[in-house]
Amino acid sequence: MDILKTIRERRSIRSFKKHEVDHDILEQIFTYGSFAPTHYMKESWRIKMYQEDGKKFFIDAVMASYQRIGMVKDNNEPKTLQMIKSMKEFLMNIPHHAVIYFEREEDPIRYEEEYASVSAFIQNCQLAAWEYGVGMLWTITPYMHDAEFLRDIGLDGERMKIVGVLQIGYPEVISRNKGRTPIDEKLEIIKS
Ligand SMILES: Cc1cc2nc3c(=O)[nH]c(=O)nc-3n(C[C@H](O)[C@H](O)[C@H](O)COP(=O)(O)O)c2cc1C
């Protein structure tokens, strides 16, 4: 294992093979994720994993939210129904959807600490997954801010914050490495 190589080579995956990732491997991935830094050792990350038949429930909640917030029309016109069908199929073909969330902190500094820590957890998961040949896409979408969506999946939006939804599976297509801007362009060293 070469962590530096993994950091450089990991790619966001947007096209997955259909078969699922074994539970043991997913458990390993999330275990590595949980070695993320966590202030006061709060380990705030929580995961709701939707797979197999569980995906249907999740995807119905997603589509209902898209309609509520106007991303998808809410009518029975053939064009709308076709669009909903295609979106559902697309989402159903992704083997796992993991909602990553934490309990909100009232204090804004504590809130940022937890948000940052859960983000580090997600990136650790992405890197660990890559080591197992598993791909992920970290997504942030408008339904994460729809209180009714949270209620539909059993979360109280007043108390819980979703940091991201991870699409997970074995990569079908790995996109090219777009590289990164030389860090010199972003790095300012102040010596005196
Ligand atoms: C917080 C966050 C949210 C993201 N949301 C999306 C998303 O909703 N859809 C998507 O296609 N990619 C999403 N991405 C992935 C980025 O597009 C991706 O990291 C970027 O294109 C660089 O590609 P790479 O991860 O393969 O290096 C997200 C990344 C982050 C960090």
XYZ file of N, CA, C and O and ligand atoms in Angstrom:
799
model
N 0.839 -1.194 0.000
C 0.000 0.000 0.000
C 0.881 1.254 0.000
O 1.808 1.355 0.779
N 0.570 2.164 -0.881
C 1.335 3.410 -0.945
C 0.327 4.552 -0.860
O -0.353 4.874 -1.836
N 0.243 5.128 0.297
C -0.811 6.132 0.514
C -0.659 7.331 -0.421
O -1.653 7.882 -0.907
N 0.587 7.695 -0.721
C 0.782 8.870 -1.583
C 0.283 8.587 -2.999
O -0.345 9.432 -3.640
N 0.547 7.349 -3.453
C 0.069 6.950 -4.780
C -1.477 6.944 -4.799
O -2.106 7.427 -5.741
N -2.051 6.421 -3.736
C -3.528 6.357 -3.661
C -4.131 7.766 -3.659
O -5.132 8.015 -4.326
N -3.500 8.667 -2.928
C -4.021 10.050 -2.889
C -4.018 10.642 -4.300
O -4.983 11.295 -4.715
N -2.947 10.371 -5.038
C -2.861 10.947 -6.394
C -3.799 10.259 -7.378
O -4.337 10.892 -8.276
N -3.945 8.950 -7.218
C -4.660 8.192 -8.266
C -6.165 8.060 -8.050
O -6.892 7.765 -8.993
N -6.634 8.252 -6.814
C -8.074 8.109 -6.571
C -8.860 9.041 -7.492
O -8.463 10.177 -7.716
N -9.923 8.530 -8.020
C -10.789 9.344 -8.874
C -12.218 9.236 -8.375
O -12.614 8.213 -7.828
N -12.998 10.277 -8.579
C -14.430 10.194 -8.335
C -15.027 9.297 -9.410
O -14.709 9.465 -10.594
N -15.869 8.385 -8.986
C -16.442 7.403 -9.924
C -17.915 7.721 -10.178
O -18.690 7.907 -9.232
N -18.276 7.775 -11.442
C -19.660 8.125 -11.810
C -20.343 7.021 -12.596
O -21.481 7.172 -13.014
N -19.620 5.925 -12.792
C -20.206 4.797 -13.521
C -19.738 3.507 -12.831
O -18.535 3.262 -12.725
N -20.723 2.729 -12.346
C -20.408 1.584 -11.490
C -20.839 0.263 -12.121
O -21.849 0.211 -12.828
N -20.081 -0.798 -11.792
C -20.547 -2.147 -12.124
C -21.754 -2.443 -11.235
O -21.906 -1.826 -10.173
N -22.562 -3.415 -11.669
C -23.833 -3.602 -10.958
C -23.690 -4.324 -9.616
O -24.503 -4.141 -8.710
N -22.646 -5.194 -9.507
C -22.624 -6.024 -8.284
C -22.169 -5.249 -7.052
O -21.387 -4.304 -7.122
N -22.702 -5.747 -5.917
C -22.440 -5.043 -4.664
C -21.041 -5.295 -4.122
O -20.383 -6.255 -4.510
N -20.649 -4.465 -3.202
C -19.390 -4.646 -2.472
C -19.730 -5.469 -1.227
O -20.737 -5.185 -0.558
N -18.894 -6.479 -0.925
C -19.174 -7.324 0.255
C -19.234 -6.493 1.526
O -18.469 -5.540 1.692
N -20.091 -6.947 2.409
C -20.255 -6.226 3.681
C -18.911 -6.069 4.417
O -18.614 -5.004 4.956
N -18.085 -7.137 4.408
C -16.803 -7.091 5.143
C -15.904 -5.978 4.599
O -15.208 -5.301 5.354
N -15.917 -5.822 3.282
C -15.071 -4.787 2.674
C -15.612 -3.402 3.038
O -14.850 -2.502 3.415
N -16.926 -3.251 2.962
C -17.516 -1.953 3.331
C -17.193 -1.619 4.790
O -16.860 -0.481 5.130
N -17.249 -2.657 5.624
C -16.953 -2.428 7.038
C -15.497 -1.976 7.216
O -15.207 -1.071 7.993
N -14.603 -2.597 6.454
C -13.188 -2.194 6.500
C -13.031 -0.739 6.054
O -12.321 0.042 6.679
N -13.697 -0.410 4.960
C -13.589 0.954 4.414
C -14.046 1.981 5.455
O -13.365 2.970 5.727
N -15.198 1.724 6.068
C -15.709 2.687 7.056
C -14.855 2.679 8.323
O -14.734 3.701 9.002
N -14.270 1.529 8.614
C -13.372 1.480 9.782
C -12.158 2.368 9.533
O -11.774 3.164 10.393
N -11.564 2.259 8.332
C -10.428 3.147 8.017
C -10.881 4.602 8.042
O -10.165 5.471 8.541
N -12.079 4.835 7.525
C -12.626 6.204 7.555
C -12.627 6.762 8.968
O -12.302 7.929 9.201
N -12.934 5.911 9.921
C -13.126 6.380 11.295
C -11.818 6.711 12.015
O -11.852 7.160 13.155
N -10.696 6.514 11.334
C -9.440 6.989 11.926
C -9.180 8.460 11.585
O -8.092 8.988 11.843
N -10.173 9.116 11.049
C -10.080 10.564 10.783
C -9.897 11.318 12.104
O -10.351 10.848 13.150
N -9.239 12.490 12.033
C -9.134 13.287 13.262
C -10.517 13.692 13.762
O -11.423 13.964 12.953
N -10.687 13.712 15.066
C -11.997 14.032 15.639
C -11.802 14.719 16.986
O -11.287 14.101 17.916
N -12.165 15.996 17.032
C -11.923 16.764 18.253
C -12.782 16.209 19.390
O -13.941 15.865 19.179
N -12.216 16.162 20.568
C -12.873 15.587 21.757
C -13.257 14.127 21.546
O -14.118 13.599 22.231
N -12.647 13.512 20.551
C -12.941 12.103 20.234
C -14.447 11.850 20.063
O -14.963 10.812 20.465
N -15.107 12.795 19.420
C -16.568 12.649 19.298
C -16.989 11.626 18.255
O -18.093 11.092 18.330
N -16.135 11.402 17.264
C -16.450 10.410 16.213
C -17.906 10.579 15.751
O -18.696 9.638 15.768
N -18.207 11.774 15.290
C -19.608 12.156 15.037
C -20.247 11.511 13.813
O -21.447 11.597 13.634
N -19.420 10.934 12.938
C -19.968 10.384 11.700
C -21.003 9.293 11.972
O -20.845 8.439 12.823
N -22.076 9.369 11.206
C -23.110 8.323 11.215
C -23.404 7.996 9.754
O -23.302 8.862 8.881
N -23.776 6.746 9.523
C -23.964 6.295 8.138
C -25.306 5.578 8.024
O -25.594 4.687 8.830
N -26.069 5.961 7.015
C -27.243 5.164 6.640
C -26.935 4.607 5.267
O -26.804 5.373 4.307
N -26.814 3.300 5.189
C -26.418 2.665 3.923
C -27.636 2.031 3.261
O -28.310 1.200 3.867
N -27.895 2.436 2.039
C -29.032 1.878 1.289
C -28.499 0.976 0.191
O -27.689 1.403 -0.636
N -28.957 -0.240 0.181
C -28.547 -1.183 -0.862
C -29.652 -2.206 -1.068
O -30.619 -2.253 -0.298
N -29.515 -3.031 -2.070
C -30.530 -4.035 -2.426
C -31.920 -3.380 -2.424
O -32.095 -2.302 -2.970
N -32.892 -3.996 -1.733
C -34.258 -3.447 -1.747
C -34.370 -2.110 -1.021
O -35.293 -1.331 -1.281
N -33.430 -1.869 -0.122
C -33.431 -0.606 0.639
C -33.267 0.608 -0.265
O -33.656 1.720 0.106
N -32.692 0.399 -1.451
C -32.470 1.527 -2.356
C -33.786 2.118 -2.834
O -33.879 3.313 -3.078
N -34.783 1.255 -2.964
C -36.050 1.723 -3.530
C -36.652 2.815 -2.643
O -37.048 3.869 -3.118
N -36.654 2.529 -1.359
C -37.190 3.472 -0.368
C -36.431 4.807 -0.440
O -37.018 5.886 -0.491
N -35.088 4.702 -0.482
C -34.240 5.902 -0.529
C -34.502 6.709 -1.810
O -34.688 7.933 -1.771
N -34.550 6.007 -2.920
C -34.697 6.684 -4.215
C -36.088 7.324 -4.345
O -36.229 8.418 -4.882
N -37.097 6.661 -3.794
C -38.438 7.279 -3.784
C -38.398 8.589 -3.000
O -38.998 9.592 -3.417
N -37.678 8.587 -1.881
C -37.573 9.807 -1.060
C -36.814 10.897 -1.835
O -37.183 12.074 -1.793
N -35.770 10.504 -2.550
C -34.993 11.458 -3.350
C -35.887 12.074 -4.429
O -35.938 13.305 -4.607
N -36.630 11.227 -5.134
C -37.458 11.731 -6.238
C -38.572 12.646 -5.711
O -38.874 13.675 -6.315
N -39.159 12.264 -4.571
C -40.216 13.100 -3.977
C -39.636 14.473 -3.637
O -40.269 15.508 -3.845
N -38.393 14.475 -3.137
C -37.745 15.742 -2.789
C -37.479 16.564 -4.051
O -37.739 17.769 -4.079
N -36.942 15.915 -5.085
C -36.683 16.632 -6.342
C -37.961 17.303 -6.847
O -37.921 18.413 -7.370
N -39.082 16.622 -6.682
C -40.351 17.211 -7.148
C -40.773 18.365 -6.242
O -41.218 19.401 -6.723
N -40.588 18.186 -4.947
C -40.961 19.257 -4.004
C -40.180 20.526 -4.275
O -40.712 21.620 -4.234
N -38.867 20.335 -4.543
C -38.039 21.541 -4.690
C -37.974 22.030 -6.141
O -37.245 22.965 -6.447
N -38.715 21.357 -7.019
C -38.858 21.848 -8.388
C -37.765 21.413 -9.346
O -37.697 21.909 -10.470
N -36.906 20.496 -8.928
C -35.872 20.005 -9.851
C -36.470 19.080 -10.901
O -35.903 18.892 -11.975
N -37.588 18.459 -10.524
C -38.322 17.605 -11.467
C -39.778 18.039 -11.386
O -40.284 18.324 -10.290
N -40.429 18.122 -12.548
C -41.830 18.565 -12.561
C -42.708 17.566 -11.803
O -42.404 16.365 -11.763
N -43.788 18.111 -11.221
C -44.687 17.262 -10.453
C -46.011 17.136 -11.215
O -46.995 17.775 -10.883
N -45.966 16.365 -12.304
C -47.204 16.129 -13.061
C -47.131 14.729 -13.691
O -46.126 14.029 -13.529
N -48.190 14.354 -14.350
C -48.232 13.000 -14.918
C -48.008 12.977 -16.425
O -48.384 12.030 -17.107
N -47.401 14.044 -16.928
C -47.131 14.077 -18.377
C -46.110 13.004 -18.734
O -45.177 12.749 -17.945
N -46.260 12.400 -19.919
C -45.358 11.299 -20.299
C -43.875 11.674 -20.197
O -43.057 10.876 -19.751
N -43.551 12.927 -20.569
C -42.154 13.361 -20.525
C -41.626 13.338 -19.080
O -40.497 12.896 -18.815
N -42.466 13.812 -18.161
C -42.074 13.830 -16.745
C -41.922 12.403 -16.230
O -40.930 12.068 -15.571
N -42.921 11.571 -16.553
C -42.882 10.180 -16.059
C -41.657 9.454 -16.600
O -41.011 8.680 -15.888
N -41.321 9.744 -17.854
C -40.142 9.106 -18.462
C -38.861 9.577 -17.761
O -37.963 8.784 -17.485
N -38.842 10.863 -17.457
C -37.656 11.405 -16.789
C -37.492 10.768 -15.401
O -36.393 10.369 -14.997
N -38.590 10.652 -14.674
C -38.543 10.055 -13.336
C -38.074 8.603 -13.432
O -37.215 8.158 -12.661
N -38.602 7.902 -14.436
C -38.233 6.491 -14.624
C -36.720 6.383 -14.878
O -36.037 5.558 -14.266
N -36.201 7.242 -15.765
C -34.763 7.168 -16.087
C -33.906 7.515 -14.878
O -32.878 6.881 -14.636
N -34.331 8.527 -14.129
C -33.529 8.919 -12.962
C -33.533 7.801 -11.919
O -32.504 7.491 -11.318
N -34.703 7.189 -11.739
C -34.801 6.084 -10.773
C -33.909 4.925 -11.199
O -33.207 4.333 -10.381
N -33.960 4.619 -12.487
C -33.141 3.497 -12.996
C -31.661 3.788 -12.792
O -30.897 2.927 -12.355
N -31.284 5.021 -13.112
C -29.879 5.415 -12.951
C -29.443 5.214 -11.499
O -28.393 4.614 -11.217
N -30.274 5.685 -10.572
C -29.906 5.581 -9.152
C -29.956 4.129 -8.658
O -29.113 3.708 -7.866
N -30.946 3.372 -9.174
C -31.060 1.954 -8.757
C -29.845 1.149 -9.205
O -29.465 0.175 -8.564
N -29.222 1.566 -10.313
C -28.070 0.822 -10.840
C -26.787 1.069 -10.049
O -25.781 0.409 -10.279
N -26.825 2.026 -9.156
C -25.658 2.260 -8.283
C -25.800 1.300 -7.097
O -26.837 1.288 -6.431
N -24.774 0.475 -6.839
C -24.963 -0.572 -5.833
C -25.270 -0.086 -4.411
O -26.093 -0.675 -3.722
N -24.622 0.983 -3.979
C -24.833 1.448 -2.590
C -24.935 2.977 -2.566
O -24.180 3.658 -3.260
N -25.821 3.448 -1.721
C -25.909 4.894 -1.443
C -25.736 5.051 0.067
O -26.519 4.487 0.839
N -24.723 5.795 0.467
C -24.482 5.978 1.906
C -24.694 7.440 2.282
O -24.006 8.327 1.774
N -25.665 7.670 3.151
C -25.912 9.025 3.664
C -25.014 9.208 4.894
O -25.092 8.433 5.847
N -24.159 10.222 4.822
C -23.226 10.467 5.926
C -23.688 11.724 6.658
O -23.820 12.795 6.045
N -23.933 11.593 7.952
C -24.503 12.716 8.692
C -23.949 12.761 10.109
O -23.253 11.840 10.546
N -24.251 13.843 10.798
C -23.845 13.946 12.205
C -24.865 14.783 12.970
O -25.697 15.475 12.358
N -24.769 14.715 14.279
C -25.690 15.489 15.105
C -25.176 16.920 15.192
O -24.020 17.149 15.548
N -26.040 17.868 14.844
C -25.650 19.283 14.839
C -25.187 19.732 16.219
O -25.706 19.245 17.231
N -24.249 20.672 16.222
C -23.820 21.328 17.464
C -24.367 22.741 17.418
O -24.332 23.382 16.360
N -24.841 23.235 18.531
C -25.358 24.622 18.535
C -24.240 25.628 18.408
O -24.339 26.609 17.690
N -23.152 25.370 19.104
C -22.012 26.282 19.061
C -21.388 26.231 17.661
O -21.040 25.149 17.176
N -21.239 27.406 16.989
C -20.760 27.377 15.595
C -19.352 26.802 15.443
O -19.043 26.186 14.423
N -18.522 26.994 16.454
C -17.157 26.452 16.340
C -17.203 24.925 16.451
O -16.594 24.204 15.661
N -17.972 24.463 17.421
C -18.130 23.006 17.552
C -18.738 22.396 16.284
O -18.364 21.322 15.842
N -19.705 23.138 15.721
C -20.361 22.663 14.495
C -19.319 22.496 13.391
O -19.265 21.469 12.706
N -18.473 23.503 13.229
C -17.429 23.424 12.187
C -16.467 22.287 12.466
O -16.004 21.613 11.544
N -16.148 22.097 13.720
C -15.235 20.986 14.064
C -15.830 19.653 13.621
O -15.135 18.809 13.046
N -17.113 19.495 13.896
C -17.737 18.208 13.562
C -17.885 18.061 12.045
O -17.647 16.996 11.492
N -18.277 19.174 11.383
C -18.439 19.121 9.925
C -17.099 18.772 9.272
O -17.023 17.919 8.379
N -16.038 19.425 9.763
C -14.702 19.185 9.204
C -14.274 17.735 9.449
O -13.728 17.071 8.552
N -14.533 17.255 10.633
C -14.115 15.900 10.977
C -14.863 14.851 10.130
O -14.267 13.882 9.648
N -16.153 15.092 9.936
C -16.931 14.138 9.129
C -16.472 14.205 7.665
O -16.428 13.183 6.972
N -16.079 15.396 7.206
C -15.527 15.502 5.844
C -14.223 14.702 5.737
O -13.991 14.022 4.725
N -13.398 14.788 6.771
C -12.139 14.012 6.770
C -12.452 12.516 6.774
O -11.786 11.719 6.096
N -13.496 12.136 7.522
C -13.944 10.739 7.524
C -14.293 10.296 6.104
O -13.871 9.231 5.642
N -15.033 11.152 5.387
C -15.451 10.789 4.026
C -14.228 10.604 3.135
O -14.132 9.625 2.383
N -13.281 11.525 3.219
C -12.107 11.387 2.347
C -11.293 10.149 2.716
O -10.788 9.450 1.833
N -11.167 9.861 4.007
C -10.488 8.610 4.408
C -11.187 7.402 3.782
O -10.541 6.471 3.305
N -12.521 7.442 3.817
C -13.291 6.324 3.224
C -12.981 6.216 1.736
O -12.786 5.111 1.209
N -12.941 7.370 1.053
C -12.678 7.346 -0.401
C -11.309 6.730 -0.686
O -11.155 5.950 -1.624
N -10.331 7.093 0.131
C -8.970 6.586 -0.097
C -8.887 5.099 0.241
O -8.303 4.308 -0.513
N -9.501 4.714 1.357
C -9.493 3.290 1.730
C -10.218 2.473 0.663
O -9.760 1.393 0.258
N -11.340 3.002 0.182
C -12.113 2.298 -0.847
C -11.233 2.042 -2.067
O -11.214 0.933 -2.624
N -10.492 3.073 -2.463
C -9.639 2.950 -3.659
C -8.655 1.800 -3.489
O -8.360 1.059 -4.435
N -8.149 1.644 -2.277
C -7.215 0.543 -1.987
C -7.875 -0.823 -2.212
O -7.211 -1.788 -2.545
N -9.183 -0.892 -1.980
C -9.919 -2.150 -2.170
C -10.491 -2.261 -3.586
O -11.285 -3.156 -3.861
N -10.133 -1.320 -4.443
C -10.657 -1.348 -5.819
C -12.086 -0.858 -5.911
O -12.768 -1.063 -6.918
N -12.556 -0.216 -4.848
C -13.947 0.252 -4.792
C -13.969 1.751 -5.100
O -13.117 2.501 -4.625
N -14.961 2.169 -5.891
C -15.071 3.576 -6.262
C -16.182 4.273 -5.486
O -17.136 3.629 -5.023
N -16.024 5.583 -5.363
C -17.054 6.378 -4.680
C -17.266 7.689 -5.423
O -16.350 8.183 -6.081
N -18.458 8.228 -5.267
C -18.703 9.618 -5.662
C -19.306 10.326 -4.456
O -20.345 9.911 -3.927
N -18.609 11.332 -4.011
C -19.089 12.179 -2.901
C -20.039 13.191 -3.525
O -19.630 13.967 -4.404
N -21.291 13.171 -3.134
C -22.240 14.126 -3.711
C -22.846 15.021 -2.633
O -23.020 14.603 -1.492
N -23.102 16.248 -3.055
C -23.907 17.167 -2.249
C -25.034 17.605 -3.160
O -24.780 18.117 -4.252
N -26.250 17.355 -2.752
C -27.379 17.682 -3.627
C -28.456 18.427 -2.826
O -28.468 18.350 -1.587
N -29.343 19.145 -3.547
C -30.315 19.997 -2.840
C -31.197 19.234 -1.841
O -31.632 19.820 -0.842
N -31.467 17.943 -2.075
C -32.365 17.257 -1.135
C -31.769 17.157 0.272
O -32.481 16.963 1.246
N -30.457 17.335 0.357
C -29.830 17.315 1.685
C -30.300 18.474 2.560
O -30.110 18.469 3.761
N -30.899 19.492 1.902
C -31.396 20.652 2.650
C -32.920 20.662 2.737
O -33.510 21.658 3.134
N -33.529 19.581 2.353
C -34.990 19.472 2.381
C -35.386 18.699 3.645
O -35.170 17.490 3.743
N -35.963 19.443 4.603
C -36.295 18.842 5.911
C -37.217 17.631 5.742
O -37.099 16.643 6.479
N -38.100 17.716 4.751
C -39.033 16.595 4.547
C -38.305 15.341 4.067
O -38.662 14.221 4.418
N -37.273 15.570 3.254
C -36.473 14.424 2.812
C -35.824 13.763 4.031
O -35.853 12.543 4.177
N -35.248 14.600 4.889
C -34.599 14.033 6.078
C -35.626 13.250 6.903
O -35.342 12.145 7.368
N -36.812 13.829 7.063
C -37.852 13.139 7.830
C -38.186 11.802 7.174
O -38.316 10.782 7.849
N -38.289 11.820 5.843
C -38.628 10.579 5.121
C -37.620 9.464 5.398
O -37.954 8.291 5.386
N -36.352 9.856 5.584
C -35.353 8.801 5.816
C -35.060 8.628 7.321
O -34.063 8.008 7.709
N -35.933 9.214 8.129
C -35.851 8.952 9.574
C -34.892 9.852 10.330
O -34.438 9.494 11.421
N -34.581 11.035 9.751
C -33.690 11.965 10.451
C -34.440 13.260 10.769
O -35.231 13.727 9.954
N -34.161 13.819 11.919
C -34.731 15.097 12.291
C -33.758 16.190 11.837
O -32.649 16.303 12.380
N -34.172 16.972 10.831
C -33.304 17.992 10.248
C -32.871 19.073 11.237
O -31.861 19.740 11.042
N -33.643 19.250 12.297
C -33.256 20.233 13.321
C -32.032 19.737 14.077
O -31.211 20.516 14.531
N -31.932 18.433 14.201
C -30.842 17.842 15.004
C -29.703 17.302 14.160
O -28.571 17.233 14.619
N -30.030 16.866 12.947
C -29.030 16.154 12.156
C -28.657 16.925 10.895
O -29.510 17.557 10.269
N -27.396 16.838 10.526
C -26.896 17.495 9.317
C -26.284 16.426 8.405
O -25.427 15.645 8.842
N -26.723 16.422 7.147
C -26.123 15.507 6.176
C -24.915 16.206 5.554
O -25.033 17.326 5.048
N -23.780 15.536 5.577
C -22.554 16.123 4.998
C -22.409 15.721 3.528
O -21.898 16.470 2.711
N -22.852 14.551 3.203
C -22.746 14.102 1.820
C -23.449 12.769 1.634
O -23.777 12.087 2.608
N -23.694 12.449 0.389
C -24.209 11.125 0.058
C -23.168 10.472 -0.839
O -22.774 11.062 -1.860
N -22.705 9.312 -0.446
C -21.686 8.606 -1.222
C -22.331 7.550 -2.094
O -23.087 6.711 -1.597
N -22.033 7.629 -3.376
C -22.426 6.537 -4.281
C -21.235 5.590 -4.304
O -20.083 6.032 -4.449
N -21.513 4.304 -4.144
C -20.415 3.348 -3.942
C -20.596 2.100 -4.811
O -21.707 1.576 -4.927
N -19.493 1.622 -5.354
C -19.514 0.359 -6.111
C -18.186 0.163 -6.811
O -17.274 0.995 -6.694
N -18.078 -0.928 -7.543
C -16.856 -1.150 -8.319
C -16.907 -0.292 -9.589
O -17.944 -0.256 -10.262
N -15.792 0.390 -9.902
C -15.807 1.293 -11.060
C -16.036 0.569 -12.383
O -15.417 -0.467 -12.633
N -16.916 1.129 -13.180
C -17.084 0.659 -14.567
C -16.173 1.497 -15.465
O -15.519 0.988 -16.364
N -16.145 2.784 -15.177
C -15.301 3.718 -15.936
C -14.523 4.564 -14.926
O -15.098 5.035 -13.940
N -13.232 4.714 -15.192
C -12.415 5.603 -14.344
C -12.038 6.808 -15.200
O -11.370 6.655 -16.234
N -12.484 7.970 -14.780
C -12.220 9.151 -15.603
C -10.743 9.528 -15.514
O -10.044 9.154 -14.568
N -10.300 10.305 -16.499
C -8.874 10.640 -16.535
C -8.528 11.557 -15.363
O -9.388 12.296 -14.849
N -7.263 11.476 -14.993
C -6.777 12.324 -13.914
C -6.596 13.745 -14.443
O -5.783 13.972 -15.335
N -7.386 14.655 -13.910
C -7.307 16.031 -14.408
C -6.142 16.796 -13.798
O -5.887 17.939 -14.149
N -5.455 16.150 -12.863
C -4.313 16.792 -12.225
C -4.765 17.941 -11.331
O -5.964 18.148 -11.117
N -3.803 18.659 -10.829
C -4.117 19.788 -9.954
C -3.172 20.944 -10.252
O -2.081 20.749 -10.776
N -3.605 22.125 -9.915
C -2.788 23.330 -10.058
C -1.540 23.190 -9.186
O -1.661 22.739 -8.038
N -0.363 23.571 -9.713
C 0.831 23.512 -8.853
C 0.575 24.277 -7.550
O 0.042 25.389 -7.577
N 0.930 23.663 -6.465
C 0.567 24.226 -5.161
C 1.268 25.562 -4.894
O 0.767 26.382 -4.112
N 2.380 25.795 -5.605
C 3.082 27.090 -5.472
C 2.127 28.260 -5.698
O 2.294 29.333 -5.121
N 1.137 28.027 -6.590
C 0.200 29.109 -6.923
C -0.768 29.407 -5.775
O -1.505 30.375 -5.814
N -0.789 28.528 -4.798
C -1.745 28.700 -3.698
C -1.042 28.902 -2.362
O -1.688 29.170 -1.355
N 0.235 28.688 -2.383
C 0.993 28.666 -1.129
C 1.712 29.986 -0.918
O 2.473 30.432 -1.784
N 1.451 30.577 0.206
C 2.120 31.830 0.550
C 2.883 31.581 1.842
O 2.280 31.193 2.859
N 4.180 31.760 1.790
C 4.975 31.524 3.003
C 5.394 32.878 3.577
O 5.958 33.706 2.874
N 5.064 33.052 4.821
C 5.367 34.332 5.480
C 6.487 34.054 6.491
O 6.299 33.275 7.416
N 7.609 34.702 6.269
C 8.753 34.425 7.142
C 9.085 35.564 8.096
O 9.840 35.387 9.031
N 8.610 36.745 7.723
C 8.904 37.837 8.665
C 7.872 38.951 8.467
O 7.118 38.954 7.500
C -18.103 18.097 -1.192
C -18.073 17.553 -2.580
C -19.240 17.422 -3.291
C -19.242 16.885 -4.581
N -20.428 16.740 -5.240
C -20.441 16.179 -6.444
C -21.670 15.970 -7.097
O -22.739 16.264 -6.563
N -21.651 15.410 -8.325
C -20.460 15.050 -8.938
O -20.496 14.560 -10.063
N -19.273 15.216 -8.317
C -19.235 15.758 -7.088
N -18.035 15.916 -6.437
C -16.798 15.364 -7.030
C -15.966 16.425 -7.728
O -16.602 16.816 -8.911
C -14.580 15.783 -8.030
O -13.905 15.591 -6.804
C -13.731 16.648 -8.973
O -14.281 16.655 -10.262
C -12.294 16.148 -9.061
O -12.269 14.824 -9.536
P -11.555 13.655 -8.728
O -12.266 13.494 -7.406
O -11.682 12.453 -9.606
O -10.113 14.052 -8.529
C -18.010 16.472 -5.172
C -16.829 16.631 -4.443
C -16.864 17.154 -3.172
C -15.571 17.296 -2.395
